[in-house]
């Protein structure tokens, strides 16, 4: 295997055809192992850089029959390895070895040299898991479903996976990363008719869940009907009322909700109302505005006063307006009065930056709420966050409805809360627009800082961000006292943009600013596809920065690769969007050492790398909440669907020391002309105003 995507959706393999010719196969081939024989359907394609390759649209793995295939299959069993595989093959013969192990895996595997009492349990479990996974894979292939999703299905359903799929193939739509199309292909192969009520209902619920990934908390009925029609190729309008009658959807007027999201949004509104309507609980002496050191402006002092006078307040403003100093003033004031302040942020790196800015301890929201995997948050209304007079939540623009509800539910009866965020950044990755809706409701006191401090105004990064936010071209000409930390490099065409970005990120910026190109230079781009997209840039950057890195077996990564977490791993407190560098691979224990950007060192099993991808280049959405000393922003007309001023503004404000925007002037012009890619269907503001 030359390369595979972390989500199993794509892989590049080197193979030998029946005629003995070397061929390169690309497609959903992550499940294919070295030595296996596969029958593939598809067609030839000429890649501009990599030459001819066969694009596999359908793949069927043959049972291991050749000695090479058997050795690969046996050797992949934990603690067996290549030597144990050769011993098993020699002992039982190629025609009987699989059946022999199947009949009594504990006895047969215990005989393998090197597998003693301490290893036999893990070896047997690995054999059983591999056999069960293979059965799921063959079941899917028999019914024309891509087998690349087999591992995900087996992890979710275990030994009963095949029975579950036969009984309710649409259960697959509940699994992350497996869409309706996969479940529908299996269902129809099993004989489900296109107009079956179960199919129509599954399509409706899937369309509503997919809307959440677009940021919506509900859909207008007409939009849900249209989304379902495109998905199903059939009219499912009548099933909406049937699902609502059974409690599987909620209808209010012309809006349709998933019951879970409906309840979460209403609970969040209840928490906000309770805080907003309550009397202040802080018992401090009359606060004195500092007259030496950092002297807050009238607006900054108004933030402190709002927190003291109300149990919920909001601070917003752009870069350079003094949000950090305002938070520090509040922290110092409360602590001087022997009060307790807690600070938190959505990600580990944001929390670390918050601690550096305020001089106080800060944690992730999940750690503050004492999240327990498979159980959820320990802190809630019945057991709130203890001993807290003031809770400061930074990067509040990243709060989804679900996370905001969990956080505010756990606020104690005497705690005052300050939400701090930049409403001009991108909306959160999850559903909702909590910070915007709270401000829009008029129910919460809000202070917006607009004055740019003199020191901050020297930075072209700060001035560029504010210019972009107002739809104006960013300044690039520095005055005599300015910091020349923002650059705009015009390049036309995706390949010219890519080459310039790679040169900057790997050589010029690290050399000029004395930075580690793997850990301190971040490239951000709007989209994954295309020669100037995230995927292509990651390939090019790794080829320059880590071409000789040692492969981590069973993964697409190498030691010294920079990686990005794509889903929340609550057990490790490794959240979606956090980044790090793989520093070491432990062959004996199948684990890696990850150096996280927030300073932590985590030891992770190989299996937990399947939620990661290369992170030399990331999307602007994934970069939100993080910063890097040097940031390179990619703007290409081919990404026009994503180009907005919010996106460019967010990208620029990720930079700490230097920001370079590389791209086409027409792409920047298009972005400056659009504020938001799309509106979100939410009702938090409406619930609070009622």
mmCIF file of C-alpha atoms in Angstrom, residues 6 564-567 569 607-613:
data_model
loop_
_atom_site.group_PDB
_atom_site.id
_atom_site.type_symbol
_atom_site.label_atom_id
_atom_site.label_comp_id
_atom_site.label_asym_id
_atom_site.label_seq_id
_atom_site.Cartn_x
_atom_site.Cartn_y
_atom_site.Cartn_z
ATOM 1 C CA UNK A 6 -7.388 8.031 7.453
ATOM 2 C CA UNK A 564 -4.770 16.776 12.519
ATOM 3 C CA UNK A 565 -7.463 15.252 14.736
ATOM 4 C CA UNK A 566 -10.765 15.189 12.811
ATOM 5 C CA UNK A 567 -13.158 13.974 15.528
ATOM 6 C CA UNK A 569 -11.417 11.820 21.202
ATOM 7 C CA UNK A 607 -6.093 2.207 16.061
ATOM 8 C CA UNK A 608 -6.743 5.744 17.335
ATOM 9 C CA UNK A 609 -4.928 7.262 14.362
ATOM 10 C CA UNK A 610 -7.892 6.436 12.118
ATOM 11 C CA UNK A 611 -9.523 9.751 13.118
ATOM 12 C CA UNK A 612 -6.474 11.738 11.998
ATOM 13 C CA UNK A 613 -5.236 13.058 8.700
#
